[in-house]
Amino acid sequence: MTVTLVNPPGLVEVDAYRQVSVASGARLVHIAGQVSWDAEGVTVGEGDLAAQVEQCYLNVGTALAGVGGSFDDVAKLTVHVVDWTPDKMPLLLEGVARAAAQLGVTPMAPGTLLGVAALDVPAHLVEVEAVAVLD
């Protein structure tokens, strides 16, 4: 495995992700921010944060598979959410859980969650980008 996920002593343990990833491999993969478009460019889940998060994570999974990887290879995730407030966390986690179930993975890589004013089009509520390391 190219990425080992760790919660070092002295840092809080968070259920949704690990604090540190240690990566070793030959190829560094940067995946563009994925929004809730399907393969035809149609927005999935308009107005539904959980559905859009799910589609974003599925798109990241598709991008990873396209270069021979999976969520096991992800060293870092960054999630941008429009008009973020903490009360949206259950919807975000629901979308992640639904995508993880479909992909058969547990996306636990270190992550950064950012609230933003807007994304590329008004219908998009979330965007997820990833960095992975492959052998």
Short mmCIF file of N, CA and C in Angstrom, two decimals:
data_model
loop_
_atom_site.label_atom_id
_atom_site.label_comp_id
_atom_site.label_asym_id
_atom_site.label_seq_id
_atom_site.Cartn_x
_atom_site.Cartn_y
_atom_site.Cartn_z
N MET A 1 0.84 -1.18 0.00
CA MET A 1 0.00 0.00 0.00
C MET A 1 0.89 1.24 0.00
N THR A 2 0.49 2.24 -0.75
CA THR A 2 1.31 3.44 -0.90
C THR A 2 1.05 4.50 0.16
N VAL A 3 -0.09 4.41 0.86
CA VAL A 3 -0.43 5.43 1.84
C VAL A 3 -0.79 4.75 3.17
N THR A 4 -0.14 5.20 4.24
CA THR A 4 -0.45 4.73 5.59
C THR A 4 -1.07 5.90 6.35
N LEU A 5 -2.23 5.67 6.94
CA LEU A 5 -2.95 6.71 7.67
C LEU A 5 -2.72 6.54 9.17
N VAL A 6 -2.44 7.66 9.85
CA VAL A 6 -2.04 7.61 11.25
C VAL A 6 -2.72 8.72 12.05
N ASN A 7 -3.05 8.41 13.30
CA ASN A 7 -3.45 9.41 14.29
C ASN A 7 -2.35 9.43 15.35
N PRO A 8 -1.37 10.32 15.23
CA PRO A 8 -0.27 10.35 16.19
C PRO A 8 -0.74 10.72 17.60
N PRO A 9 -0.08 10.16 18.62
CA PRO A 9 -0.38 10.58 19.98
C PRO A 9 -0.22 12.09 20.12
N GLY A 10 -1.09 12.70 20.90
CA GLY A 10 -1.02 14.14 21.11
C GLY A 10 -1.95 14.94 20.21
N LEU A 11 -2.55 14.28 19.20
CA LEU A 11 -3.53 14.94 18.33
C LEU A 11 -4.90 14.31 18.57
N VAL A 12 -5.93 15.10 18.48
CA VAL A 12 -7.28 14.59 18.68
C VAL A 12 -7.61 13.54 17.61
N GLU A 13 -8.32 12.49 18.01
CA GLU A 13 -8.79 11.50 17.05
C GLU A 13 -10.17 11.92 16.55
N VAL A 14 -10.31 12.00 15.24
CA VAL A 14 -11.56 12.40 14.60
C VAL A 14 -12.09 11.19 13.85
N ASP A 15 -13.37 10.88 14.01
CA ASP A 15 -13.94 9.70 13.37
C ASP A 15 -13.90 9.75 11.85
N ALA A 16 -14.02 10.94 11.27
CA ALA A 16 -14.18 11.06 9.82
C ALA A 16 -12.88 10.94 9.03
N TYR A 17 -11.72 11.12 9.68
CA TYR A 17 -10.45 11.06 8.95
C TYR A 17 -9.30 10.84 9.91
N ARG A 18 -8.13 10.56 9.36
CA ARG A 18 -6.90 10.45 10.14
C ARG A 18 -6.13 11.76 10.02
N GLN A 19 -5.31 12.07 11.00
CA GLN A 19 -4.61 13.35 11.03
C GLN A 19 -3.41 13.40 10.08
N VAL A 20 -2.80 12.26 9.79
CA VAL A 20 -1.56 12.24 9.01
C VAL A 20 -1.62 11.09 8.00
N SER A 21 -1.05 11.34 6.83
CA SER A 21 -0.83 10.25 5.87
C SER A 21 0.65 10.23 5.53
N VAL A 22 1.19 9.03 5.45
CA VAL A 22 2.58 8.84 5.04
C VAL A 22 2.53 8.11 3.71
N ALA A 23 3.05 8.75 2.68
CA ALA A 23 2.94 8.20 1.32
C ALA A 23 4.31 7.83 0.78
N SER A 24 4.34 6.70 0.09
CA SER A 24 5.55 6.31 -0.64
C SER A 24 5.09 5.68 -1.94
N GLY A 25 5.74 6.05 -3.01
CA GLY A 25 5.36 5.53 -4.31
C GLY A 25 6.07 6.29 -5.40
N ALA A 26 5.78 5.91 -6.62
CA ALA A 26 6.50 6.48 -7.75
C ALA A 26 5.73 7.59 -8.46
N ARG A 27 4.39 7.62 -8.29
CA ARG A 27 3.59 8.59 -9.03
C ARG A 27 2.72 9.41 -8.08
N LEU A 28 2.82 10.72 -8.19
CA LEU A 28 1.98 11.63 -7.43
C LEU A 28 0.83 12.04 -8.33
N VAL A 29 -0.39 11.85 -7.87
CA VAL A 29 -1.58 12.10 -8.68
C VAL A 29 -2.38 13.24 -8.04
N HIS A 30 -2.67 14.28 -8.81
CA HIS A 30 -3.51 15.39 -8.36
C HIS A 30 -4.81 15.32 -9.14
N ILE A 31 -5.91 15.21 -8.43
CA ILE A 31 -7.22 15.12 -9.07
C ILE A 31 -7.92 16.47 -8.93
N ALA A 32 -8.32 17.01 -10.06
CA ALA A 32 -9.03 18.30 -10.07
C ALA A 32 -10.26 18.22 -9.17
N GLY A 33 -10.66 19.36 -8.65
CA GLY A 33 -11.86 19.40 -7.84
C GLY A 33 -13.03 18.81 -8.60
N GLN A 34 -13.66 17.81 -7.98
CA GLN A 34 -14.80 17.14 -8.60
C GLN A 34 -16.09 17.69 -8.03
N VAL A 35 -16.98 18.09 -8.93
CA VAL A 35 -18.30 18.56 -8.55
C VAL A 35 -19.30 17.46 -8.84
N SER A 36 -20.57 17.73 -8.66
CA SER A 36 -21.59 16.68 -8.75
C SER A 36 -22.12 16.46 -10.16
N TRP A 37 -21.24 16.57 -11.15
CA TRP A 37 -21.64 16.24 -12.52
C TRP A 37 -21.59 14.73 -12.71
N ASP A 38 -22.53 14.23 -13.52
CA ASP A 38 -22.41 12.85 -13.97
C ASP A 38 -21.52 12.84 -15.22
N ALA A 39 -21.36 11.70 -15.85
CA ALA A 39 -20.46 11.58 -17.00
C ALA A 39 -20.87 12.45 -18.18
N GLU A 40 -22.13 12.86 -18.22
CA GLU A 40 -22.62 13.72 -19.32
C GLU A 40 -22.58 15.19 -18.95
N GLY A 41 -22.13 15.53 -17.76
CA GLY A 41 -22.06 16.92 -17.35
C GLY A 41 -23.35 17.46 -16.76
N VAL A 42 -24.25 16.57 -16.35
CA VAL A 42 -25.51 16.96 -15.72
C VAL A 42 -25.30 16.98 -14.21
N THR A 43 -25.74 18.04 -13.55
CA THR A 43 -25.62 18.13 -12.10
C THR A 43 -26.54 17.11 -11.43
N VAL A 44 -25.95 16.30 -10.56
CA VAL A 44 -26.69 15.32 -9.77
C VAL A 44 -27.06 15.95 -8.44
N GLY A 45 -28.28 15.78 -7.99
CA GLY A 45 -28.69 16.21 -6.66
C GLY A 45 -28.79 17.71 -6.48
N GLU A 46 -29.33 18.40 -7.46
CA GLU A 46 -29.44 19.86 -7.33
C GLU A 46 -30.20 20.22 -6.05
N GLY A 47 -29.59 21.05 -5.20
CA GLY A 47 -30.20 21.47 -3.95
C GLY A 47 -30.05 20.46 -2.81
N ASP A 48 -29.39 19.32 -3.04
CA ASP A 48 -29.27 18.24 -2.05
C ASP A 48 -27.79 18.03 -1.73
N LEU A 49 -27.33 18.57 -0.61
CA LEU A 49 -25.91 18.50 -0.26
C LEU A 49 -25.42 17.07 -0.16
N ALA A 50 -26.16 16.18 0.50
CA ALA A 50 -25.70 14.79 0.65
C ALA A 50 -25.54 14.12 -0.70
N ALA A 51 -26.49 14.31 -1.60
CA ALA A 51 -26.41 13.70 -2.93
C ALA A 51 -25.23 14.25 -3.72
N GLN A 52 -24.96 15.55 -3.57
CA GLN A 52 -23.83 16.13 -4.29
C GLN A 52 -22.51 15.65 -3.72
N VAL A 53 -22.40 15.54 -2.40
CA VAL A 53 -21.18 15.00 -1.80
C VAL A 53 -20.94 13.58 -2.31
N GLU A 54 -21.99 12.79 -2.29
CA GLU A 54 -21.90 11.41 -2.79
C GLU A 54 -21.35 11.37 -4.21
N GLN A 55 -21.92 12.18 -5.11
CA GLN A 55 -21.48 12.19 -6.50
C GLN A 55 -20.03 12.67 -6.62
N CYS A 56 -19.65 13.68 -5.83
CA CYS A 56 -18.27 14.16 -5.87
C CYS A 56 -17.30 13.04 -5.50
N TYR A 57 -17.59 12.32 -4.43
CA TYR A 57 -16.71 11.23 -4.00
C TYR A 57 -16.70 10.10 -5.04
N LEU A 58 -17.85 9.80 -5.64
CA LEU A 58 -17.88 8.80 -6.70
C LEU A 58 -17.01 9.25 -7.87
N ASN A 59 -17.06 10.54 -8.20
CA ASN A 59 -16.23 11.06 -9.29
C ASN A 59 -14.75 10.95 -8.95
N VAL A 60 -14.38 11.24 -7.70
CA VAL A 60 -12.99 11.07 -7.29
C VAL A 60 -12.60 9.59 -7.45
N GLY A 61 -13.48 8.69 -7.03
CA GLY A 61 -13.22 7.26 -7.20
C GLY A 61 -13.03 6.87 -8.65
N THR A 62 -13.83 7.43 -9.53
CA THR A 62 -13.71 7.17 -10.97
C THR A 62 -12.38 7.69 -11.50
N ALA A 63 -12.01 8.90 -11.08
CA ALA A 63 -10.73 9.48 -11.50
C ALA A 63 -9.56 8.62 -11.03
N LEU A 64 -9.62 8.17 -9.78
CA LEU A 64 -8.56 7.31 -9.25
C LEU A 64 -8.47 6.00 -10.03
N ALA A 65 -9.61 5.38 -10.26
CA ALA A 65 -9.63 4.12 -11.01
C ALA A 65 -9.06 4.31 -12.41
N GLY A 66 -9.30 5.48 -12.99
CA GLY A 66 -8.82 5.76 -14.34
C GLY A 66 -7.30 5.79 -14.46
N VAL A 67 -6.61 5.97 -13.32
CA VAL A 67 -5.14 5.96 -13.35
C VAL A 67 -4.58 4.79 -12.54
N GLY A 68 -5.45 3.80 -12.27
CA GLY A 68 -4.98 2.59 -11.59
C GLY A 68 -4.96 2.69 -10.08
N GLY A 69 -5.72 3.62 -9.51
CA GLY A 69 -5.71 3.81 -8.06
C GLY A 69 -7.07 3.62 -7.44
N SER A 70 -7.13 3.87 -6.13
CA SER A 70 -8.37 3.80 -5.37
C SER A 70 -8.24 4.75 -4.18
N PHE A 71 -9.28 4.82 -3.36
CA PHE A 71 -9.22 5.67 -2.18
C PHE A 71 -8.12 5.24 -1.22
N ASP A 72 -7.68 3.99 -1.31
CA ASP A 72 -6.56 3.54 -0.48
C ASP A 72 -5.28 4.30 -0.79
N ASP A 73 -5.20 4.92 -1.95
CA ASP A 73 -4.00 5.64 -2.38
C ASP A 73 -4.08 7.15 -2.09
N VAL A 74 -5.20 7.61 -1.55
CA VAL A 74 -5.38 9.05 -1.31
C VAL A 74 -4.58 9.48 -0.09
N ALA A 75 -3.75 10.51 -0.29
CA ALA A 75 -2.95 11.07 0.80
C ALA A 75 -3.61 12.30 1.40
N LYS A 76 -4.48 12.99 0.64
CA LYS A 76 -5.08 14.24 1.12
C LYS A 76 -6.33 14.56 0.33
N LEU A 77 -7.38 14.95 1.03
CA LEU A 77 -8.62 15.42 0.41
C LEU A 77 -8.87 16.87 0.85
N THR A 78 -9.42 17.65 -0.06
CA THR A 78 -9.88 18.99 0.27
C THR A 78 -11.32 19.11 -0.20
N VAL A 79 -12.19 19.52 0.70
CA VAL A 79 -13.62 19.64 0.41
C VAL A 79 -14.02 21.11 0.56
N HIS A 80 -14.63 21.65 -0.48
CA HIS A 80 -15.12 23.02 -0.48
C HIS A 80 -16.65 22.96 -0.47
N VAL A 81 -17.27 23.62 0.52
CA VAL A 81 -18.73 23.60 0.63
C VAL A 81 -19.24 25.04 0.60
N VAL A 82 -20.21 25.29 -0.26
CA VAL A 82 -20.81 26.62 -0.38
C VAL A 82 -21.60 26.94 0.89
N ASP A 83 -21.38 28.16 1.41
CA ASP A 83 -22.10 28.66 2.58
C ASP A 83 -22.05 27.67 3.76
N TRP A 84 -20.87 27.14 4.04
CA TRP A 84 -20.71 26.14 5.10
C TRP A 84 -21.13 26.68 6.46
N THR A 85 -21.88 25.84 7.17
CA THR A 85 -22.16 26.04 8.60
C THR A 85 -22.09 24.65 9.23
N PRO A 86 -21.70 24.57 10.50
CA PRO A 86 -21.53 23.26 11.14
C PRO A 86 -22.77 22.38 11.12
N ASP A 87 -23.96 22.96 11.04
CA ASP A 87 -25.17 22.13 11.00
C ASP A 87 -25.29 21.33 9.71
N LYS A 88 -24.43 21.60 8.72
CA LYS A 88 -24.43 20.83 7.47
C LYS A 88 -23.60 19.55 7.57
N MET A 89 -22.85 19.39 8.67
CA MET A 89 -21.96 18.23 8.81
C MET A 89 -22.69 16.89 8.65
N PRO A 90 -23.87 16.67 9.24
CA PRO A 90 -24.54 15.38 9.04
C PRO A 90 -24.81 15.07 7.57
N LEU A 91 -25.19 16.08 6.78
CA LEU A 91 -25.43 15.85 5.35
C LEU A 91 -24.15 15.52 4.62
N LEU A 92 -23.07 16.21 4.98
CA LEU A 92 -21.78 15.92 4.36
C LEU A 92 -21.36 14.49 4.68
N LEU A 93 -21.45 14.11 5.93
CA LEU A 93 -21.05 12.75 6.33
C LEU A 93 -21.96 11.69 5.72
N GLU A 94 -23.25 12.00 5.56
CA GLU A 94 -24.17 11.07 4.91
C GLU A 94 -23.74 10.81 3.46
N GLY A 95 -23.39 11.87 2.75
CA GLY A 95 -22.95 11.72 1.37
C GLY A 95 -21.66 10.92 1.27
N VAL A 96 -20.72 11.18 2.16
CA VAL A 96 -19.46 10.42 2.19
C VAL A 96 -19.76 8.96 2.45
N ALA A 97 -20.61 8.67 3.43
CA ALA A 97 -20.93 7.28 3.78
C ALA A 97 -21.61 6.56 2.61
N ARG A 98 -22.50 7.22 1.91
CA ARG A 98 -23.18 6.57 0.77
C ARG A 98 -22.19 6.25 -0.34
N ALA A 99 -21.29 7.19 -0.62
CA ALA A 99 -20.27 6.93 -1.65
C ALA A 99 -19.33 5.82 -1.22
N ALA A 100 -18.91 5.85 0.05
CA ALA A 100 -18.00 4.83 0.56
C ALA A 100 -18.63 3.45 0.45
N ALA A 101 -19.92 3.34 0.74
CA ALA A 101 -20.61 2.05 0.63
C ALA A 101 -20.63 1.56 -0.82
N GLN A 102 -20.88 2.47 -1.75
CA GLN A 102 -20.89 2.08 -3.16
C GLN A 102 -19.51 1.67 -3.66
N LEU A 103 -18.49 2.37 -3.17
CA LEU A 103 -17.12 2.11 -3.62
C LEU A 103 -16.45 0.99 -2.83
N GLY A 104 -17.04 0.60 -1.70
CA GLY A 104 -16.45 -0.44 -0.87
C GLY A 104 -15.18 0.02 -0.18
N VAL A 105 -15.13 1.29 0.24
CA VAL A 105 -13.93 1.85 0.84
C VAL A 105 -14.30 2.65 2.09
N THR A 106 -13.28 3.05 2.81
CA THR A 106 -13.43 3.98 3.93
C THR A 106 -12.50 5.15 3.67
N PRO A 107 -13.00 6.26 3.10
CA PRO A 107 -12.13 7.39 2.79
C PRO A 107 -11.73 8.15 4.05
N MET A 108 -10.58 7.79 4.61
CA MET A 108 -10.15 8.33 5.89
C MET A 108 -8.91 9.22 5.77
N ALA A 109 -8.49 9.55 4.58
CA ALA A 109 -7.29 10.37 4.40
C ALA A 109 -7.44 11.70 5.12
N PRO A 110 -6.32 12.31 5.52
CA PRO A 110 -6.41 13.65 6.09
C PRO A 110 -7.19 14.57 5.15
N GLY A 111 -7.96 15.44 5.74
CA GLY A 111 -8.78 16.31 4.90
C GLY A 111 -8.87 17.71 5.45
N THR A 112 -9.19 18.61 4.55
CA THR A 112 -9.44 19.99 4.90
C THR A 112 -10.82 20.34 4.38
N LEU A 113 -11.65 20.92 5.24
CA LEU A 113 -13.00 21.35 4.87
C LEU A 113 -13.01 22.87 4.88
N LEU A 114 -13.37 23.45 3.73
CA LEU A 114 -13.39 24.90 3.58
C LEU A 114 -14.78 25.37 3.19
N GLY A 115 -15.26 26.40 3.85
CA GLY A 115 -16.48 27.06 3.43
C GLY A 115 -16.13 28.10 2.37
N VAL A 116 -16.90 28.13 1.30
CA VAL A 116 -16.65 29.07 0.21
C VAL A 116 -17.94 29.81 -0.13
N ALA A 117 -17.80 30.95 -0.77
CA ALA A 117 -18.96 31.75 -1.15
C ALA A 117 -19.70 31.13 -2.34
N ALA A 118 -18.96 30.56 -3.29
CA ALA A 118 -19.57 30.02 -4.51
C ALA A 118 -18.59 29.08 -5.18
N LEU A 119 -19.12 28.26 -6.07
CA LEU A 119 -18.28 27.39 -6.91
C LEU A 119 -18.49 27.77 -8.37
N ASP A 120 -18.18 26.87 -9.28
CA ASP A 120 -18.18 27.17 -10.71
C ASP A 120 -19.54 27.55 -11.27
N VAL A 121 -20.59 26.89 -10.80
CA VAL A 121 -21.95 27.22 -11.23
C VAL A 121 -22.84 27.24 -9.98
N PRO A 122 -23.90 28.03 -9.98
CA PRO A 122 -24.73 28.15 -8.78
C PRO A 122 -25.32 26.83 -8.27
N ALA A 123 -25.54 25.86 -9.14
CA ALA A 123 -26.15 24.60 -8.71
C ALA A 123 -25.21 23.72 -7.88
N HIS A 124 -23.91 23.97 -7.98
CA HIS A 124 -22.95 23.14 -7.26
C HIS A 124 -22.76 23.63 -5.83
N LEU A 125 -22.96 22.71 -4.88
CA LEU A 125 -22.86 23.02 -3.46
C LEU A 125 -21.54 22.57 -2.85
N VAL A 126 -20.84 21.66 -3.53
CA VAL A 126 -19.62 21.08 -2.96
C VAL A 126 -18.66 20.70 -4.08
N GLU A 127 -17.37 20.72 -3.76
CA GLU A 127 -16.31 20.30 -4.68
C GLU A 127 -15.26 19.58 -3.85
N VAL A 128 -14.77 18.44 -4.37
CA VAL A 128 -13.81 17.61 -3.65
C VAL A 128 -12.60 17.39 -4.54
N GLU A 129 -11.40 17.72 -4.02
CA GLU A 129 -10.17 17.45 -4.75
C GLU A 129 -9.33 16.48 -3.94
N ALA A 130 -8.45 15.75 -4.63
CA ALA A 130 -7.65 14.73 -3.97
C ALA A 130 -6.23 14.71 -4.49
N VAL A 131 -5.33 14.30 -3.61
CA VAL A 131 -3.95 14.01 -3.96
C VAL A 131 -3.71 12.55 -3.58
N ALA A 132 -3.18 11.77 -4.49
CA ALA A 132 -2.93 10.36 -4.25
C ALA A 132 -1.49 10.01 -4.64
N VAL A 133 -1.03 8.90 -4.12
CA VAL A 133 0.32 8.41 -4.46
C VAL A 133 0.15 6.96 -4.91
N LEU A 134 0.68 6.67 -6.09
CA LEU A 134 0.60 5.31 -6.65
C LEU A 134 2.01 4.75 -6.85
N ASP A 135 2.11 3.43 -6.75
CA ASP A 135 3.39 2.77 -7.05
C ASP A 135 3.75 2.91 -8.51
#
